[in-house]
Coordinates of C-alpha atoms in Angstrom, one line a residue:
M1367 CA 46.2 -7.5 -25.1
S1368 CA 45.7 -3.7 -25.1
K1369 CA 45.3 -1.8 -21.9
R1370 CA 42.0 0.1 -21.4
P1371 CA 42.7 3.7 -20.4
L1372 CA 41.4 5.4 -17.3
E1373 CA 38.0 7.1 -17.7
E1374 CA 39.6 10.4 -16.7
P1375 CA 44.1 10.2 -16.3
I1376 CA 44.8 12.0 -13.0
Q1377 CA 46.8 15.0 -14.2
P1378 CA 50.2 15.3 -13.3
P1379 CA 50.9 17.6 -10.1
K1380 CA 51.6 20.8 -10.4
L1381 CA 55.5 22.1 -10.1
S1382 CA 57.0 24.4 -7.7
K1383 CA 58.5 27.2 -8.4
S1384 CA 62.0 25.5 -8.2
G1385 CA 60.5 22.9 -10.8
E1386 CA 60.1 20.0 -8.1
A1387 CA 56.8 18.1 -7.6
A1388 CA 54.8 19.0 -4.9
A1389 CA 55.6 16.3 -1.7
E1390 CA 52.2 16.0 -1.0
I1391 CA 49.7 15.1 -3.8
K1392 CA 45.5 15.6 -3.4
V1393 CA 44.6 13.1 -5.8
T1394 CA 41.1 14.0 -5.4
T1395 CA 42.1 17.7 -6.3
K1396 CA 42.2 17.1 -9.8
R1397 CA 39.1 18.2 -11.8
Q1398 CA 37.9 18.5 -14.6
K1399 CA 36.9 21.8 -16.7
N1400 CA 33.5 20.5 -18.0
S1401 CA 30.9 21.3 -15.7
S1402 CA 28.0 19.5 -18.2
S1403 CA 25.8 17.7 -16.4
E1404 CA 26.2 15.0 -18.2
W1405 CA 27.3 11.3 -16.1
T1406 CA 30.5 9.8 -16.5
P1407 CA 32.2 7.3 -13.9
S1408 CA 34.9 10.2 -13.5
S1409 CA 32.2 13.2 -13.2
W1410 CA 32.6 13.2 -9.2
T1411 CA 36.1 14.8 -10.3
T1412 CA 34.2 18.0 -10.9
K1413 CA 32.5 18.3 -7.4
P1414 CA 33.6 19.3 -4.3
I1415 CA 35.2 16.1 -1.8
K1416 CA 34.8 15.1 1.6
Q1417 CA 37.4 12.6 3.1
E1418 CA 39.6 13.5 0.4
V1419 CA 43.1 11.2 0.6
V1420 CA 46.9 12.9 0.0
Y1421 CA 49.1 10.6 -1.1
N1422 CA 53.1 11.8 -1.9
D1423 CA 53.8 9.3 -5.2
L1424 CA 51.4 10.5 -7.7
A1425 CA 53.2 8.1 -10.1
K1426 CA 52.5 5.2 -7.8
V1427 CA 48.9 6.1 -7.9
Q1428 CA 48.3 6.0 -11.4
K1429 CA 50.1 2.8 -11.6
A1430 CA 47.6 1.0 -9.2
L1431 CA 45.0 3.0 -10.6
A1432 CA 45.8 1.4 -14.1
K1433 CA 46.3 -1.8 -13.2
L1434 CA 42.6 -2.1 -11.4
E1435 CA 41.4 -1.0 -14.7
Q1436 CA 42.9 -3.8 -16.2
L1437 CA 41.6 -6.4 -13.6
P1438 CA 37.9 -8.7 -14.1
P1439 CA 35.3 -7.6 -12.2
I1440 CA 34.5 -8.9 -8.5
V1441 CA 31.0 -9.2 -9.0
T1442 CA 28.7 -9.6 -12.0
P1443 CA 25.4 -7.3 -13.7
T1444 CA 23.4 -10.7 -13.2
E1445 CA 24.2 -10.4 -9.5
I1446 CA 23.8 -7.0 -8.9
I1447 CA 20.4 -7.1 -10.6
K1448 CA 19.0 -10.3 -8.9
L1449 CA 19.6 -8.2 -5.8
R1450 CA 17.8 -5.2 -7.0
K1451 CA 14.5 -7.6 -7.2
S1452 CA 14.6 -8.6 -4.0
L1453 CA 15.6 -5.3 -2.4
R1454 CA 12.1 -4.1 -4.3
D1455 CA 10.6 -7.1 -2.3
V1456 CA 12.2 -5.6 0.7
A1457 CA 10.7 -2.2 0.2
L1458 CA 7.2 -3.5 -0.5
G1459 CA 7.2 -5.0 2.7
K1460 CA 7.4 -9.1 1.2
A1461 CA 11.2 -9.8 2.4
F1462 CA 13.3 -8.6 5.3
L1463 CA 17.1 -6.9 5.3
L1464 CA 19.4 -8.1 7.2
Q1465 CA 23.1 -6.4 6.7
G1466 CA 25.8 -7.1 8.7
G1467 CA 30.0 -7.6 9.4
D1468 CA 33.1 -5.8 10.4
C1469 CA 33.1 -1.9 11.0
A1470 CA 36.4 -1.7 9.8
E1471 CA 37.4 -5.0 7.6
L1472 CA 41.2 -5.7 7.8
F1473 CA 43.4 -7.4 5.0
D1474 CA 44.0 -9.9 8.0
Y1475 CA 40.3 -10.9 8.1
C1476 CA 40.6 -12.6 4.9
E1477 CA 41.3 -16.0 6.1
E1478 CA 39.4 -19.2 6.5
N1479 CA 37.6 -18.9 9.8
A1480 CA 37.1 -15.4 9.9
I1481 CA 34.9 -15.7 7.0
E1482 CA 33.3 -18.6 8.2
S1483 CA 32.3 -17.1 11.5
K1484 CA 30.3 -14.5 10.2
I1485 CA 29.0 -16.7 7.1
K1486 CA 26.9 -18.9 9.8
L1487 CA 26.2 -16.1 12.3
L1488 CA 24.4 -14.4 9.2
L1489 CA 22.6 -17.5 8.7
Q1490 CA 21.5 -18.2 11.7
M1491 CA 20.1 -14.9 12.4
S1492 CA 18.4 -15.1 8.8
L1493 CA 17.0 -18.1 10.0
V1494 CA 15.6 -16.4 12.9
L1495 CA 14.6 -13.4 11.1
I1496 CA 12.5 -15.9 8.9
W1497 CA 10.5 -17.2 11.6
G1498 CA 9.8 -14.2 13.7
A1499 CA 8.9 -12.0 10.4
N1500 CA 7.4 -15.4 8.2
R1501 CA 9.2 -13.3 5.2
P1502 CA 12.1 -14.5 3.2
V1503 CA 15.0 -12.7 4.5
V1504 CA 17.9 -10.9 2.0
R1505 CA 21.1 -11.4 3.6
I1506 CA 23.9 -8.1 2.7
A1507 CA 27.1 -8.8 4.1
R1508 CA 29.9 -5.9 5.0
M1509 CA 32.4 -8.0 3.8
A1510 CA 35.0 -8.3 0.7
G1511 CA 35.9 -4.9 0.4
Q1512 CA 34.8 -2.6 3.8
Y1513 CA 37.9 -1.7 3.6
A1514 CA 37.9 2.3 4.0
K1515 CA 36.5 4.0 6.8
P1516 CA 35.9 8.0 7.2
R1517 CA 37.5 9.7 10.1
S1518 CA 36.1 13.2 11.6
S1519 CA 39.9 14.1 11.5
P1520 CA 42.7 13.4 9.4
T1521 CA 45.0 13.4 11.7
E1522 CA 45.5 12.2 15.6
M1523 CA 47.8 12.5 18.5
H1524 CA 50.6 9.7 19.5
E1525 CA 52.9 10.1 22.5
G1526 CA 52.7 13.9 21.8
N1527 CA 53.0 13.5 17.9
E1528 CA 50.4 14.3 15.5
I1529 CA 50.1 11.8 13.0
P1530 CA 47.4 10.8 10.4
S1531 CA 44.5 8.9 11.1
F1532 CA 44.0 4.9 10.7
R1533 CA 41.5 5.3 7.7
G1534 CA 41.1 1.3 6.9
D1535 CA 43.7 -1.2 5.1
I1536 CA 42.8 0.1 1.9
L1537 CA 44.9 3.3 2.6
N1538 CA 47.3 3.2 5.9
G1539 CA 48.2 0.6 8.7
Y1540 CA 47.1 0.9 11.9
A1541 CA 50.9 0.6 12.9
V1542 CA 52.1 4.1 13.6
E1543 CA 55.1 3.7 11.2
D1544 CA 52.0 2.5 8.6
R1545 CA 50.3 5.2 8.5
T1546 CA 51.3 7.4 5.8
P1547 CA 48.8 6.7 2.6
D1548 CA 50.2 3.5 0.4
P1549 CA 48.8 3.5 -3.4
A1550 CA 49.5 -0.3 -3.5
R1551 CA 47.5 -0.9 -0.6
L1552 CA 44.4 0.0 -3.4
V1553 CA 45.6 -3.4 -5.6
S1554 CA 45.7 -5.6 -2.3
A1555 CA 42.4 -4.5 -1.1
Y1556 CA 41.0 -5.8 -4.8
Y1557 CA 42.7 -9.2 -4.5
H1558 CA 41.9 -9.6 -0.8
S1559 CA 38.0 -8.4 -1.6
A1560 CA 38.2 -11.3 -4.9
A1561 CA 39.6 -14.0 -2.6
T1562 CA 37.2 -13.5 0.4
L1563 CA 34.1 -13.5 -2.1
N1564 CA 35.7 -16.6 -3.7
F1565 CA 36.0 -18.0 -0.6
I1566 CA 32.4 -17.4 0.1
R1567 CA 31.1 -18.5 -3.3
A1568 CA 32.7 -21.7 -2.8
S1569 CA 32.0 -22.2 1.0
L1570 CA 28.0 -22.0 0.0
A1571 CA 28.5 -23.9 -2.9
S1572 CA 29.7 -27.0 -0.7
G1573 CA 27.1 -26.7 1.7
I1574 CA 28.5 -24.3 4.4
A1575 CA 24.5 -22.8 4.4
D1576 CA 22.8 -26.3 3.8
L1577 CA 19.7 -26.7 6.5
H1578 CA 20.1 -30.2 6.5
S1579 CA 23.1 -30.2 8.4
P1580 CA 23.1 -29.2 12.6
L1581 CA 23.2 -25.8 13.6
D1582 CA 24.9 -24.9 16.8
W1583 CA 22.3 -22.8 18.7
E1584 CA 24.3 -23.1 22.1
L1585 CA 22.7 -20.7 24.9
G1586 CA 24.4 -21.1 27.6
H1587 CA 25.5 -17.8 27.5
V1588 CA 22.1 -16.5 28.9
K1589 CA 21.9 -16.1 32.4
D1590 CA 18.3 -15.1 32.6
E1591 CA 16.5 -18.5 32.5
K1592 CA 13.1 -16.5 31.4
I1593 CA 14.9 -15.4 28.2
R1594 CA 17.1 -18.6 27.5
A1595 CA 13.4 -20.7 28.0
Q1596 CA 12.4 -18.1 25.5
Y1597 CA 15.0 -18.6 22.9
T1598 CA 15.1 -22.4 23.3
R1599 CA 11.3 -22.1 22.4
I1600 CA 12.3 -20.6 18.9
V1601 CA 15.1 -23.0 18.7
D1602 CA 12.8 -25.9 18.8
S1603 CA 10.6 -24.6 16.3
I1604 CA 12.8 -23.9 13.6
T1605 CA 14.1 -27.1 14.1
E1606 CA 10.9 -29.1 14.1
S1607 CA 10.1 -26.7 10.9
L1608 CA 13.2 -28.3 9.3
Q1609 CA 12.8 -31.5 11.1
F1610 CA 9.2 -31.9 9.6
M1611 CA 10.0 -30.9 5.9
R1612 CA 12.7 -33.4 5.5
T1613 CA 10.2 -36.0 6.8
V1614 CA 7.5 -35.2 4.2
G1615 CA 10.2 -34.7 1.4
A1616 CA 9.1 -31.2 0.9
D1617 CA 12.8 -30.6 0.6
S1618 CA 13.7 -33.1 -1.5
S1619 CA 13.4 -32.0 -5.3
A1620 CA 14.6 -28.3 -4.9
S1621 CA 18.3 -27.1 -3.6
G1622 CA 16.3 -23.9 -1.4
L1623 CA 17.4 -25.6 2.0
E1624 CA 21.4 -26.4 0.4
T1625 CA 22.8 -23.0 -0.2
V1626 CA 21.5 -19.1 -0.2
D1627 CA 22.1 -16.0 -1.6
L1628 CA 24.8 -14.0 0.1
Y1629 CA 25.6 -10.2 -1.1
T1630 CA 28.7 -8.2 -0.5
S1631 CA 28.8 -4.4 0.5
H1632 CA 30.7 -2.0 1.9
E1633 CA 30.8 2.2 1.6
G1634 CA 32.0 3.6 -1.5
L1635 CA 34.1 6.2 0.2
L1636 CA 37.5 6.2 -1.7
L1637 CA 36.1 7.3 -5.3
E1638 CA 39.3 7.0 -7.1
Y1639 CA 38.6 2.7 -6.5
E1640 CA 35.4 3.2 -7.1
Q1641 CA 35.7 4.6 -10.4
S1642 CA 38.7 1.9 -11.6
L1643 CA 36.2 -1.0 -11.1
T1644 CA 33.3 0.9 -12.4
R1645 CA 32.3 -0.9 -15.8
R1646 CA 30.2 -0.3 -18.7
L1647 CA 28.6 -3.5 -19.2
K1648 CA 25.8 -5.6 -20.8
H1649 CA 22.2 -5.6 -19.0
P1650 CA 20.8 -9.2 -17.9
P1651 CA 17.3 -9.6 -19.4
S1652 CA 16.0 -8.7 -15.7
H1653 CA 17.3 -5.5 -16.0
P1654 CA 14.5 -2.5 -15.0
A1655 CA 15.3 -0.8 -18.5
F1656 CA 14.1 -4.2 -20.4
L1657 CA 10.5 -3.9 -19.0
P1658 CA 7.8 -2.5 -21.2
A1659 CA 7.2 0.5 -19.5
R1660 CA 10.8 1.7 -19.1
V1661 CA 11.9 1.4 -22.9
S1662 CA 12.1 4.3 -25.5
S1663 CA 14.3 5.2 -28.4
D1664 CA 16.2 7.7 -25.6
Q1665 CA 15.7 7.3 -22.1
Q1666 CA 16.7 9.1 -18.7
V1667 CA 18.6 6.4 -16.9
N1668 CA 20.0 7.6 -13.3
G1669 CA 20.0 11.1 -14.0
H1670 CA 22.1 10.7 -17.6
Q1671 CA 21.0 10.0 -20.9
E1672 CA 21.2 6.4 -22.1
S1673 CA 19.8 4.4 -25.6
A1674 CA 17.6 1.7 -24.6
S1675 CA 19.5 -0.1 -27.7
D1676 CA 22.6 0.0 -26.2
G1677 CA 21.5 -2.7 -23.2
K1678 CA 24.3 -1.8 -21.2
G1679 CA 25.1 0.6 -18.4
W1680 CA 27.7 1.4 -15.5
Y1681 CA 27.9 -1.2 -13.1
N1682 CA 30.5 -1.1 -10.1
T1683 CA 31.7 -4.1 -10.1
S1684 CA 33.4 -4.0 -6.8
A1685 CA 30.7 -5.1 -4.6
H1686 CA 26.7 -5.6 -4.7
F1687 CA 25.7 -2.9 -2.8
L1688 CA 27.4 0.3 -1.8
W1689 CA 26.3 2.9 0.2
I1690 CA 26.9 6.6 0.7
G1691 CA 28.0 7.4 4.5
D1692 CA 26.6 10.0 6.8
R1693 CA 29.9 12.2 6.1
T1694 CA 29.7 12.3 2.7
R1695 CA 26.2 12.8 1.5
Q1696 CA 26.5 16.2 0.5
L1697 CA 23.8 17.1 -2.1
T1698 CA 26.4 18.9 -4.6
G1699 CA 29.3 16.6 -3.4
A1700 CA 31.6 14.2 -5.5
H1701 CA 30.0 11.0 -3.6
V1702 CA 26.7 11.9 -4.6
E1703 CA 27.6 12.7 -8.1
Y1704 CA 29.3 9.2 -8.5
F1705 CA 26.5 7.1 -6.8
R1706 CA 23.7 8.7 -9.1
G1707 CA 25.0 7.1 -12.3
L1708 CA 25.2 3.6 -11.2
E1709 CA 23.1 0.4 -11.7
N1710 CA 23.8 -0.8 -8.3
P1711 CA 21.2 -0.8 -5.7
I1712 CA 22.5 1.9 -3.3
G1713 CA 22.1 2.9 0.6
I1714 CA 22.4 6.5 1.9
K1715 CA 23.1 6.8 5.7
V1716 CA 20.5 9.0 7.2
G1717 CA 21.3 10.7 10.4
P1718 CA 20.2 13.6 13.0
T1719 CA 21.2 16.7 10.6
M1720 CA 19.1 15.2 7.7
T1721 CA 16.4 17.6 6.9
S1722 CA 13.6 16.5 4.9
P1723 CA 14.2 18.4 1.9
E1724 CA 17.6 17.7 1.7
L1725 CA 16.8 13.8 1.9
I1726 CA 14.0 14.2 -0.9
A1727 CA 16.3 16.1 -3.0
L1728 CA 19.0 13.5 -2.4
L1729 CA 16.5 10.8 -3.6
D1730 CA 15.7 12.9 -6.6
V1731 CA 19.3 12.9 -7.8
V1732 CA 20.2 9.5 -7.3
N1733 CA 16.9 7.4 -8.8
P1734 CA 15.1 10.3 -10.3
P1735 CA 13.0 7.6 -12.1
K1736 CA 11.9 6.4 -8.6
D1737 CA 12.8 2.5 -9.2
I1738 CA 11.3 0.9 -6.0
G1739 CA 13.6 -0.5 -3.9
K1740 CA 16.8 1.2 -5.8
V1741 CA 17.3 3.2 -2.7
T1742 CA 18.2 2.0 1.1
L1743 CA 17.8 5.0 3.5
I1744 CA 20.1 3.7 6.5
T1745 CA 18.7 5.4 9.6
R1746 CA 21.2 6.1 12.5
Y1747 CA 19.6 8.3 14.2
G1748 CA 20.8 7.6 18.2
E1749 CA 18.2 6.1 20.6
H1750 CA 16.8 9.7 22.1
N1751 CA 16.6 11.0 18.7
I1752 CA 14.8 8.4 16.2
A1753 CA 11.5 9.3 18.3
S1754 CA 11.4 13.2 17.0
L1755 CA 13.3 12.6 13.4
L1756 CA 12.0 9.3 11.7
P1757 CA 8.2 10.1 11.3
G1758 CA 9.0 13.2 9.8
H1759 CA 11.6 11.4 7.2
I1760 CA 9.0 8.7 6.6
E1761 CA 6.5 11.3 6.0
A1762 CA 8.2 13.2 3.6
V1763 CA 9.2 9.9 1.6
K1764 CA 5.7 9.3 1.2
K1765 CA 4.5 12.4 -0.2
S1766 CA 7.7 12.2 -2.9
G1767 CA 6.5 9.1 -4.2
H1768 CA 9.5 7.3 -3.9
V1769 CA 9.2 3.7 -2.4
V1770 CA 12.4 2.6 -0.8
V1771 CA 13.6 0.1 1.7
W1772 CA 13.8 1.6 5.5
Q1773 CA 17.0 0.3 7.1
C1774 CA 17.8 0.8 10.9
D1775 CA 21.2 1.1 11.6
P1776 CA 21.1 1.2 15.4
M1777 CA 24.9 1.2 16.0
H1778 CA 26.6 4.6 14.6
G1779 CA 24.3 6.5 16.8
N1780 CA 24.9 5.0 20.1
T1781 CA 28.2 4.9 20.5
K1782 CA 30.1 6.4 23.7
S1783 CA 33.5 6.4 25.1
T1784 CA 34.4 5.2 28.9
P1785 CA 35.8 6.9 31.1
S1786 CA 39.1 6.0 30.4
G1787 CA 38.2 6.6 26.4
V1788 CA 37.2 3.1 25.3
K1789 CA 34.5 3.5 22.4
T1790 CA 31.8 0.9 23.4
R1791 CA 28.2 0.7 22.8
Q1792 CA 25.7 -0.4 25.1
F1793 CA 23.5 -3.6 23.5
S1794 CA 19.8 -1.6 25.7
S1795 CA 20.8 1.3 23.7
I1796 CA 21.1 -0.9 20.0
L1797 CA 17.7 -2.9 21.0
S1798 CA 16.1 0.5 22.0
E1799 CA 16.9 2.5 18.7
V1800 CA 15.7 -0.9 16.7
S1801 CA 12.4 -1.1 18.7
S1802 CA 11.7 2.1 18.5
A1803 CA 12.0 2.2 14.5
L1804 CA 9.6 -1.2 14.4
R1805 CA 7.2 1.1 16.6
I1806 CA 7.2 4.2 15.0
H1807 CA 7.1 2.4 11.2
R1808 CA 4.0 0.5 12.4
E1809 CA 2.2 3.7 13.4
Q1810 CA 3.0 5.7 9.9
S1811 CA 1.6 2.5 8.2
S1812 CA 5.4 2.1 7.0
F1813 CA 7.9 -1.1 7.1
L1814 CA 11.2 -1.0 8.4
G1815 CA 12.8 -3.0 5.9
G1816 CA 15.8 -4.1 7.9
V1817 CA 18.6 -3.8 10.2
H1818 CA 22.8 -2.6 9.2
L1819 CA 24.5 -4.3 12.0
E1820 CA 28.4 -3.7 13.0
L1821 CA 29.3 -7.5 14.1
T1822 CA 31.6 -10.1 14.1
G1823 CA 31.5 -14.0 14.4
D1824 CA 34.4 -14.0 17.0
A1825 CA 34.0 -13.9 21.0
V1826 CA 34.7 -10.3 21.2
T1827 CA 34.3 -7.9 24.2
E1828 CA 33.3 -4.6 22.7
C1829 CA 29.7 -3.9 23.6
V1830 CA 28.6 -3.9 27.1
G1831 CA 25.2 -5.3 28.0
G1832 CA 23.3 -8.1 26.3
S1833 CA 22.2 -11.9 28.0
E1834 CA 26.1 -12.4 28.5
G1835 CA 26.3 -9.2 31.3
L1836 CA 29.2 -7.6 29.7
T1837 CA 30.4 -4.4 31.7
E1838 CA 33.0 -1.7 30.9
G1839 CA 35.3 -4.1 33.0
D1840 CA 35.0 -6.6 30.4
L1841 CA 36.1 -4.6 27.6
S1842 CA 39.8 -5.2 28.0
V1843 CA 39.3 -9.2 27.6
N1844 CA 38.8 -9.3 24.3
Y1845 CA 38.7 -6.1 22.1
T1846 CA 40.3 -6.3 19.0
T1847 CA 38.5 -3.9 16.4
Y1848 CA 40.3 -1.1 15.0
C1849 CA 37.9 1.3 14.3
D1850 CA 34.1 0.9 16.1
P1851 CA 32.9 -1.8 18.7
R1852 CA 30.8 -4.7 17.2
L1853 CA 28.5 -7.0 18.4
N1854 CA 29.9 -10.7 19.0
E1855 CA 28.1 -13.1 17.8
K1856 CA 25.8 -13.9 21.3
Q1857 CA 24.6 -10.3 21.3
A1858 CA 23.8 -10.8 17.4
L1859 CA 22.0 -13.8 17.6
E1860 CA 20.6 -12.4 20.5
M1861 CA 19.1 -9.1 18.6
A1862 CA 17.8 -11.6 16.0
F1863 CA 16.0 -13.5 18.6
L1864 CA 14.2 -9.9 19.8
V1865 CA 13.0 -8.6 16.9
A1866 CA 11.7 -12.0 15.6
G1867 CA 9.8 -12.3 18.8
H1868 CA 8.9 -8.5 18.3
Y1869 CA 7.3 -9.8 14.9
R1870 CA 5.8 -12.8 16.6
D1871 CA 3.9 -10.7 19.4
E1872 CA 2.4 -8.4 16.7
K1873 CA 0.7 -11.1 14.8
R1874 CA -0.8 -12.0 17.7
A1875 CA -1.9 -8.9 18.9

């Protein structure tokens, strides 16, 4: 079988005066001379880039990327467009989006128990949210690819020495001796992603999400008797509803209670990797381009010209959903350039430094046709900033004509360090930002479409507060994150209870 070449091969490094290649090679400094606005999977290389990667061996980088070009897609266009349709419902207030998983996924998390625990937690949370909001829940996991993390500095101090920062398993290891970026990790990331998603699919097909099976709703950790009684009533209501459906046979003729859709996502940070898994593939029949209003002989799709008769588009096949981080959302930068050409639904992190004009300009670049729900705005202001920022952003988006998914990330704006330097998050701050988002959207006649949480199915002690009553003194008990602190399974489920309770109270008001 013949090799399919890279869209734009990496250029050889410049030689020094002695004729030897430089010891350090910035892969992302390769740039095309063509400054045309026409989009290709490699047109991002004409733009300035943040969070660039330095490798020592260009030949190994080329070998790894060439291997990725040969490997089959991890996800399919049919799955991607199915998610786009579901997110359209979220944007229109007909469904709710639950997105959650590890801050920095490790290769070691590609293991049966770790994967199952997150699937089960997301299932339980979604059941609670369905009960509360009385809407379908779209589930997206930060799994099967969340291996790269942006850092505020490329280096850090360790025992008096400056070493490269840990930037995720796709680039380097956490151990001091593994901090040099290794191109072989690019291919390893692909295989760990594929294996994780393969196990997710097999687990769902084998009945892990079958609602005929009993679920573990153990609430012994809830110390406050009033809160425990409230949660118990919610669980009893969900259980009774499922039992009633079984009794009347409402679930006997359909598979809706036996499995669910669970999509994968990660931050699209490492563009060499993403480019290598971007393929021009045939659109499924449900693609928006096949709708009568969108078909023409020469239509504008995602910012570049594409013939409707071609019936194909550019899909990132590494995940169903990717997002642009707050550090890499520059309007004229490489990441925005890459994302604007994708058929995948995409997210944009919206932080305190985002101005309304910049936000609208970004939406115009990545979604010129203004497809409903194509873009998810993941707001991450912090509990003390949301009231002064979110209303203006909502108003600006309304006036622009874009219809987006509004999603609250209450984690990243509420990170703090203890006096001893341990990063943590206060559960009450996380809840406060979500509660403020719900209230502000209601006041603005808008709709909070979902939440974006860093969580794990394990009993970690990384965020303080919640019904367990964790304190800073408890952080050392089971603090296992290699990056940012995550909600444990009890705190994450409690968050779902509280959001569901808000929707129930709103209906009664």
